[in-house]
Amino acid sequence: MNIDAALQDIRSRLAQAKSVTVLTGAGISADSGVPTFRGAEGLWKDFRPEELASPDAFERDPTLVWEWYNWRRELLATKSPNPGHHALVELEQRCERFWLITQNVDGLHAEAGSRKLSEIHGNIWKVRCTGCGVVKDNRDVPIEILPKCLTCHGLLRPHIVWFGESLDPEDLHNSYEALRSCEVLLIIGTSGMVYPAASFGPIAKDQGAFVAELNLDSTPNSDLVDVAVQGRAKDLVPQLLS
Ligand code: BV8
Ligand code: ZN
């Protein structure tokens, strides 16, 4: 099926749908200049993200992990939402029932105006106290290393879900609710490698949703979905609205 026919197919499904769910990954922020997780530029000082985004790494060397997050925060501070993010805000306003599940921690969906949103892997602009658990916004660039809680002087950590950590129960509840009730699921810009997000396509498919993937390359999801369109999210997502 050519791209125009595929996009027309998705547009007509969206026009009829009462409930739409969207799952995004790093690919939708790539067009804002944010390095993807597994792309070549995902490296930092020859470390793989999986090596640094873990409680063990933070336990072992909190300074190194905070240096990595400072590098990403400094990079993200200069980035803005792109037409792909803005198109999803428009889609949220058009749909009777809508939910956006993002794996991204960059905050760009919220900055674009998405409200019905679960940031299932957390948010790089929030910090959590390892002592008293308080979660706060923190936009300091750079953040002082090692940051301490003003209340209990405990060590602050990024409010991000690391590998081996469980996702927030409320985020999971909202996500499964949205996946089980949607008539259309759009999967945009994710390599479909990380769980539980990688299982979200099959959950929607199993309950009869129409599932479409918009991604630069093919992924493990590509064989599962009803329609897979290859291209850049900033080009493809706005075309779902026209
Ligand atoms: C959990 C925060 C329960 C860090 C992240 C074996 C089987 C099943 C599960 C596991 C397993 N082994 C381990 C696990 C569990 C593990 C996991 O899934 N590991 C993987 C590696 C196998 N999962 C977990 O630990 C999760 N927790 O399961 O809890 C539990 C509890 C205890 C013990 C076990 C289990 C927690 C996962 C969360 C990890 N945290 N991020 C940080 O960001 O600092 S995940 C990280 O990957 C990012 O959040 C990122 O968003 C996410 C997914 O990556 P993508 O978004 O897909 O990005 P990627 O670069 O991979 O792909 C980008 C895509 O975009 C590409 O396809 C590319 O082609 C495309 N693209 C590029 N440019 C564009 C584009 N598309 C469109 N337009 C463009 N312009
Ligand atoms: Zn504290």
Short mmCIF file of C-alpha atoms and ligand atoms in Angstrom, two decimals:
data_model
loop_
_atom_site.label_atom_id
_atom_site.label_comp_id
_atom_site.label_asym_id
_atom_site.label_seq_id
_atom_site.Cartn_x
_atom_site.Cartn_y
_atom_site.Cartn_z
CA MET A 1 0.00 0.00 0.00
CA ASN A 2 1.51 3.42 -0.86
CA ILE A 3 1.92 6.11 1.77
CA ASP A 4 -1.01 8.25 0.58
CA ALA A 5 -3.42 5.30 0.56
CA ALA A 6 -2.17 4.23 4.01
CA LEU A 7 -2.60 7.74 5.43
CA GLN A 8 -6.08 7.95 3.88
CA ASP A 9 -6.95 4.62 5.52
CA ILE A 10 -5.80 5.91 8.93
CA ARG A 11 -7.60 9.25 8.46
CA SER A 12 -10.90 7.50 7.74
CA ARG A 13 -10.49 5.23 10.78
CA LEU A 14 -9.76 8.26 12.96
CA ALA A 15 -12.83 10.09 11.58
CA GLN A 16 -15.11 7.22 12.66
CA ALA A 17 -13.40 6.46 15.98
CA LYS A 18 -14.94 7.51 19.30
CA SER A 19 -11.83 6.49 21.26
CA VAL A 20 -8.22 6.98 20.08
CA THR A 21 -5.02 6.06 21.92
CA VAL A 22 -1.51 7.06 20.86
CA LEU A 23 1.83 5.57 21.99
CA THR A 24 4.97 7.59 21.25
CA GLY A 25 8.70 7.04 21.60
CA ALA A 26 11.92 8.95 20.98
CA GLY A 27 11.23 9.12 17.22
CA ILE A 28 8.61 11.85 17.62
CA SER A 29 11.17 14.06 19.39
CA ALA A 30 13.95 13.27 16.90
CA ASP A 31 12.55 15.99 14.63
CA SER A 32 13.04 18.47 17.47
CA GLY A 33 16.74 17.60 17.50
CA VAL A 34 16.51 15.25 20.52
CA PRO A 35 18.80 12.21 20.14
CA THR A 36 16.87 8.94 20.02
CA PHE A 37 17.65 6.28 22.58
CA ARG A 38 19.11 3.68 20.29
CA GLY A 39 20.30 5.80 17.41
CA ALA A 40 24.08 6.28 17.01
CA GLU A 41 23.85 9.65 18.74
CA GLY A 42 22.25 7.90 21.74
CA LEU A 43 25.75 7.35 23.09
CA TRP A 44 27.30 9.57 25.75
CA LYS A 45 31.01 9.27 26.56
CA ASP A 46 30.77 5.73 25.10
CA PHE A 47 28.15 4.72 27.67
CA ARG A 48 24.95 2.96 26.53
CA PRO A 49 21.77 4.43 28.09
CA GLU A 50 20.93 0.99 29.54
CA GLU A 51 24.17 1.18 31.55
CA LEU A 52 23.35 4.54 33.09
CA ALA A 53 19.54 4.44 33.36
CA SER A 54 19.49 1.96 36.24
CA PRO A 55 19.23 2.08 40.05
CA ASP A 56 22.50 0.12 40.32
CA ALA A 57 24.38 2.72 38.25
CA PHE A 58 22.94 5.51 40.46
CA GLU A 59 23.81 3.57 43.62
CA ARG A 60 27.36 2.96 42.35
CA ASP A 61 28.10 6.41 40.95
CA PRO A 62 25.37 9.05 41.40
CA THR A 63 27.72 11.77 40.15
CA LEU A 64 28.26 10.01 36.81
CA VAL A 65 24.51 9.44 36.38
CA TRP A 66 23.75 13.07 37.27
CA GLU A 67 26.44 14.22 34.78
CA TRP A 68 24.60 12.23 32.07
CA TYR A 69 21.24 13.75 33.00
CA ASN A 70 22.79 17.21 33.17
CA TRP A 71 24.13 16.68 29.62
CA ARG A 72 20.63 15.67 28.45
CA ARG A 73 18.89 18.49 30.33
CA GLU A 74 21.28 21.05 28.83
CA LEU A 75 20.58 19.60 25.37
CA LEU A 76 16.80 19.48 25.91
CA ALA A 77 16.62 23.03 27.31
CA THR A 78 17.17 24.33 23.75
CA LYS A 79 14.61 22.01 22.07
CA SER A 80 10.97 22.72 21.26
CA PRO A 81 7.96 20.66 20.20
CA ASN A 82 7.71 19.97 16.45
CA PRO A 83 4.66 19.65 14.11
CA GLY A 84 4.30 16.01 15.16
CA HIS A 85 3.76 17.02 18.82
CA HIS A 86 1.39 19.83 17.85
CA ALA A 87 -0.67 17.58 15.56
CA LEU A 88 -1.29 15.22 18.51
CA VAL A 89 -2.60 18.17 20.57
CA GLU A 90 -5.05 18.90 17.74
CA LEU A 91 -6.05 15.23 17.58
CA GLU A 92 -6.69 15.22 21.35
CA GLN A 93 -9.07 18.16 20.91
CA ARG A 94 -10.94 16.51 18.02
CA CYS A 95 -11.48 13.09 19.58
CA GLU A 96 -14.35 12.26 21.89
CA ARG A 97 -12.04 10.05 23.97
CA PHE A 98 -8.27 10.34 23.63
CA TRP A 99 -5.20 9.25 25.58
CA LEU A 100 -1.51 9.77 24.80
CA ILE A 101 1.03 7.36 26.32
CA THR A 102 4.61 8.49 25.90
CA GLN A 103 7.86 6.73 26.72
CA ASN A 104 9.69 10.03 26.27
CA VAL A 105 11.03 11.84 29.33
CA ASP A 106 11.71 15.13 27.47
CA GLY A 107 8.43 16.84 28.43
CA LEU A 108 7.80 18.03 24.84
CA HIS A 109 4.25 16.62 24.60
CA ALA A 110 3.19 18.55 27.73
CA GLU A 111 5.00 21.64 26.44
CA ALA A 112 3.07 21.37 23.12
CA GLY A 113 -0.21 21.32 25.09
CA SER A 114 -1.08 17.61 25.40
CA ARG A 115 -3.18 17.15 28.54
CA LYS A 116 -4.60 13.61 28.37
CA LEU A 117 -1.11 12.22 28.78
CA SER A 118 0.82 9.54 30.69
CA GLU A 119 4.60 10.01 30.78
CA ILE A 120 5.14 6.35 31.64
CA HIS A 121 8.94 6.59 31.96
CA GLY A 122 8.84 9.82 33.96
CA ASN A 123 10.06 13.32 33.17
CA ILE A 124 13.63 14.64 33.04
CA TRP A 125 12.49 18.02 34.44
CA LYS A 126 11.29 16.43 37.70
CA VAL A 127 13.43 15.26 40.62
CA ARG A 128 12.49 12.89 43.46
CA CYS A 129 14.03 12.75 46.93
CA THR A 130 15.52 9.33 47.77
CA GLY A 131 14.88 10.19 51.42
CA CYS A 132 11.35 11.55 51.79
CA GLY A 133 10.08 10.77 48.27
CA VAL A 134 8.88 14.30 47.47
CA VAL A 135 8.69 14.99 43.70
CA LYS A 136 9.37 18.50 42.42
CA ASP A 137 9.83 20.30 39.14
CA ASN A 138 13.44 21.35 38.63
CA ARG A 139 14.55 23.27 35.56
CA ASP A 140 18.05 24.23 36.77
CA VAL A 141 20.50 23.93 33.86
CA PRO A 142 22.94 22.77 34.99
CA ILE A 143 21.56 21.24 38.20
CA GLU A 144 24.11 21.31 41.00
CA ILE A 145 25.77 17.91 41.55
CA LEU A 146 24.88 16.21 43.90
CA PRO A 147 21.44 17.85 44.41
CA LYS A 148 19.96 17.57 47.91
CA CYS A 149 16.39 17.78 49.22
CA LEU A 150 15.63 21.13 50.89
CA THR A 151 13.34 19.37 53.38
CA CYS A 152 15.30 16.34 54.56
CA HIS A 153 18.70 16.85 52.87
CA GLY A 154 18.29 13.45 51.14
CA LEU A 155 19.93 12.85 47.76
CA LEU A 156 17.70 13.84 44.84
CA ARG A 157 17.38 11.54 41.78
CA PRO A 158 15.80 12.09 38.38
CA HIS A 159 12.04 11.31 38.56
CA ILE A 160 12.50 8.79 35.79
CA VAL A 161 11.69 5.05 35.55
CA TRP A 162 15.00 3.23 35.15
CA PHE A 163 15.47 -0.27 33.75
CA GLY A 164 14.44 -2.82 36.36
CA GLU A 165 12.11 -0.33 38.07
CA SER A 166 8.34 -0.62 38.01
CA LEU A 167 6.21 1.97 36.30
CA ASP A 168 3.87 4.21 38.28
CA PRO A 169 0.68 2.18 39.01
CA GLU A 170 -1.58 5.08 38.00
CA ASP A 171 0.23 5.46 34.67
CA LEU A 172 -0.14 1.73 34.07
CA HIS A 173 -3.83 1.79 34.99
CA ASN A 174 -4.54 4.73 32.68
CA SER A 175 -2.52 3.15 29.87
CA TYR A 176 -4.23 -0.25 30.06
CA GLU A 177 -7.61 1.47 30.30
CA ALA A 178 -6.84 3.47 27.14
CA LEU A 179 -5.49 0.40 25.29
CA ARG A 180 -8.48 -1.76 26.14
CA SER A 181 -11.09 0.79 25.14
CA CYS A 182 -9.62 2.35 22.00
CA GLU A 183 -10.91 1.76 18.48
CA VAL A 184 -7.67 3.11 17.01
CA LEU A 185 -4.11 2.88 18.40
CA LEU A 186 -1.36 4.93 16.72
CA ILE A 187 2.22 3.82 17.51
CA ILE A 188 4.60 6.65 16.61
CA GLY A 189 8.41 6.74 16.72
CA THR A 190 9.28 3.78 18.92
CA SER A 191 11.56 0.82 18.25
CA GLY A 192 9.22 -1.39 20.28
CA MET A 193 12.06 -2.85 22.35
CA VAL A 194 11.22 -1.75 25.89
CA TYR A 195 8.59 -3.40 28.08
CA PRO A 196 5.86 -3.01 29.12
CA ALA A 197 5.34 -0.40 26.33
CA ALA A 198 6.37 -3.00 23.73
CA SER A 199 3.33 -5.06 24.72
CA PHE A 200 0.86 -2.19 24.21
CA GLY A 201 0.37 -2.82 20.46
CA PRO A 202 -0.63 -6.47 20.97
CA ILE A 203 -3.02 -5.53 23.83
CA ALA A 204 -4.92 -3.09 21.59
CA LYS A 205 -4.86 -5.49 18.65
CA ASP A 206 -6.22 -8.34 20.79
CA GLN A 207 -9.29 -6.31 21.72
CA GLY A 208 -10.02 -5.48 18.08
CA ALA A 209 -8.52 -1.99 17.70
CA PHE A 210 -7.21 -0.79 14.35
CA VAL A 211 -3.45 -0.35 14.96
CA ALA A 212 -1.21 1.82 12.79
CA GLU A 213 2.53 2.45 13.10
CA LEU A 214 4.24 5.64 11.93
CA ASN A 215 8.01 5.15 12.16
CA LEU A 216 11.21 5.90 10.25
CA ASP A 217 12.22 2.22 10.14
CA SER A 218 10.36 -1.06 10.49
CA THR A 219 10.18 -2.50 14.01
CA PRO A 220 8.94 -5.67 15.77
CA ASN A 221 5.52 -3.94 15.77
CA SER A 222 5.49 -3.56 11.97
CA ASP A 223 4.29 -7.11 11.30
CA LEU A 224 1.59 -6.89 13.94
CA VAL A 225 -0.09 -3.63 12.93
CA ASP A 226 -2.86 -3.16 10.36
CA VAL A 227 -0.99 -0.35 8.59
CA ALA A 228 2.72 0.59 8.88
CA VAL A 229 3.84 3.89 7.31
CA GLN A 230 7.56 4.68 7.10
CA GLY A 231 8.63 8.31 7.36
CA ARG A 232 9.32 11.17 9.73
CA ALA A 233 6.69 11.86 12.40
CA LYS A 234 6.82 15.63 11.80
CA ASP A 235 5.74 14.97 8.17
CA LEU A 236 3.31 12.09 8.72
CA VAL A 237 1.36 12.98 11.87
CA PRO A 238 0.03 16.36 10.63
CA GLN A 239 -1.24 14.55 7.49
CA LEU A 240 -3.55 12.49 9.72
CA LEU A 241 -5.53 15.63 10.43
CA SER A 242 -6.00 16.99 6.91
C1 BV8 B 1 9.59 -3.00 34.17
C2 BV8 B 1 14.07 6.19 31.10
C3 BV8 B 1 8.68 -4.44 35.80
C4 BV8 B 1 15.52 6.33 31.11
C5 BV8 B 1 13.54 4.19 29.94
C6 BV8 B 1 12.95 -9.26 28.91
C7 BV8 B 1 11.63 -9.34 28.51
C8 BV8 B 1 10.68 -8.42 28.94
C9 BV8 B 1 11.07 -7.35 29.77
C10 BV8 B 1 12.38 -7.28 30.13
C11 BV8 B 1 13.32 -8.21 29.73
N1 BV8 B 1 14.50 -7.85 30.27
C12 BV8 B 1 14.35 -6.72 31.00
C13 BV8 B 1 13.06 -6.37 30.92
C14 BV8 B 1 12.44 -5.24 31.54
C15 BV8 B 1 12.94 -3.94 30.91
C16 BV8 B 1 13.05 -4.00 29.39
O1 BV8 B 1 12.05 -3.93 28.69
N2 BV8 B 1 14.30 -4.11 28.91
C17 BV8 B 1 14.47 -4.15 27.46
C18 BV8 B 1 15.77 -3.43 27.10
C19 BV8 B 1 14.42 -5.61 27.02
N3 BV8 B 1 11.90 -2.99 31.23
C20 BV8 B 1 11.94 -2.40 32.42
O2 BV8 B 1 12.82 -2.57 33.25
C21 BV8 B 1 10.75 -1.49 32.73
N4 BV8 B 1 10.23 -1.84 34.01
O3 BV8 B 1 9.49 -3.83 33.31
O4 BV8 B 1 9.06 -3.13 35.44
C22 BV8 B 1 9.94 -5.05 36.29
C23 BV8 B 1 10.38 -4.70 37.56
C24 BV8 B 1 11.55 -5.29 38.03
C25 BV8 B 1 12.28 -6.20 37.24
C26 BV8 B 1 11.84 -6.51 35.94
C27 BV8 B 1 10.67 -5.93 35.46
C28 BV8 B 1 11.21 -0.05 32.77
C29 BV8 B 1 11.48 0.41 31.36
C30 BV8 B 1 11.74 1.91 31.39
C31 BV8 B 1 13.20 2.13 31.16
N5 BV8 B 1 13.43 3.56 31.06
N6 BV8 B 1 13.74 5.49 29.90
C32 BV8 B 1 15.88 7.64 30.49
O5 BV8 B 1 15.26 7.98 29.43
O6 BV8 B 1 16.76 8.30 31.03
S1 BV8 B 1 13.35 3.38 28.48
C33 BV8 B 1 14.00 4.25 27.17
O7 BV8 B 1 13.69 3.48 26.02
C34 BV8 B 1 13.38 5.63 26.89
O8 BV8 B 1 12.35 5.99 27.77
C35 BV8 B 1 12.80 5.44 25.50
O9 BV8 B 1 11.70 6.22 25.30
C36 BV8 B 1 12.47 4.02 25.58
C37 BV8 B 1 12.05 3.32 24.34
O10 BV8 B 1 12.93 3.66 23.31
P1 BV8 B 1 12.25 4.36 22.04
O11 BV8 B 1 11.41 5.49 22.50
O12 BV8 B 1 11.58 3.31 21.22
O13 BV8 B 1 13.50 4.98 21.29
P2 BV8 B 1 14.48 4.23 20.30
O14 BV8 B 1 15.66 5.11 20.10
O15 BV8 B 1 14.67 2.82 20.76
O16 BV8 B 1 13.64 4.14 18.92
C38 BV8 B 1 13.29 5.32 18.25
C39 BV8 B 1 12.46 4.89 17.04
O17 BV8 B 1 12.07 6.07 16.35
C40 BV8 B 1 13.25 4.05 16.06
O18 BV8 B 1 12.45 2.96 15.65
C41 BV8 B 1 13.49 5.00 14.87
O19 BV8 B 1 13.42 4.32 13.63
C42 BV8 B 1 12.34 5.93 14.97
N7 BV8 B 1 12.60 7.29 14.49
C43 BV8 B 1 13.77 7.99 14.51
N8 BV8 B 1 13.56 9.23 14.00
C44 BV8 B 1 12.24 9.30 13.67
C45 BV8 B 1 11.62 8.08 13.97
N9 BV8 B 1 10.32 7.83 13.76
C46 BV8 B 1 9.59 8.84 13.22
N10 BV8 B 1 10.10 10.05 12.91
C47 BV8 B 1 11.42 10.31 13.10
N11 BV8 B 1 11.93 11.51 12.78
ZN ZN B 2 13.61 14.71 51.11
#
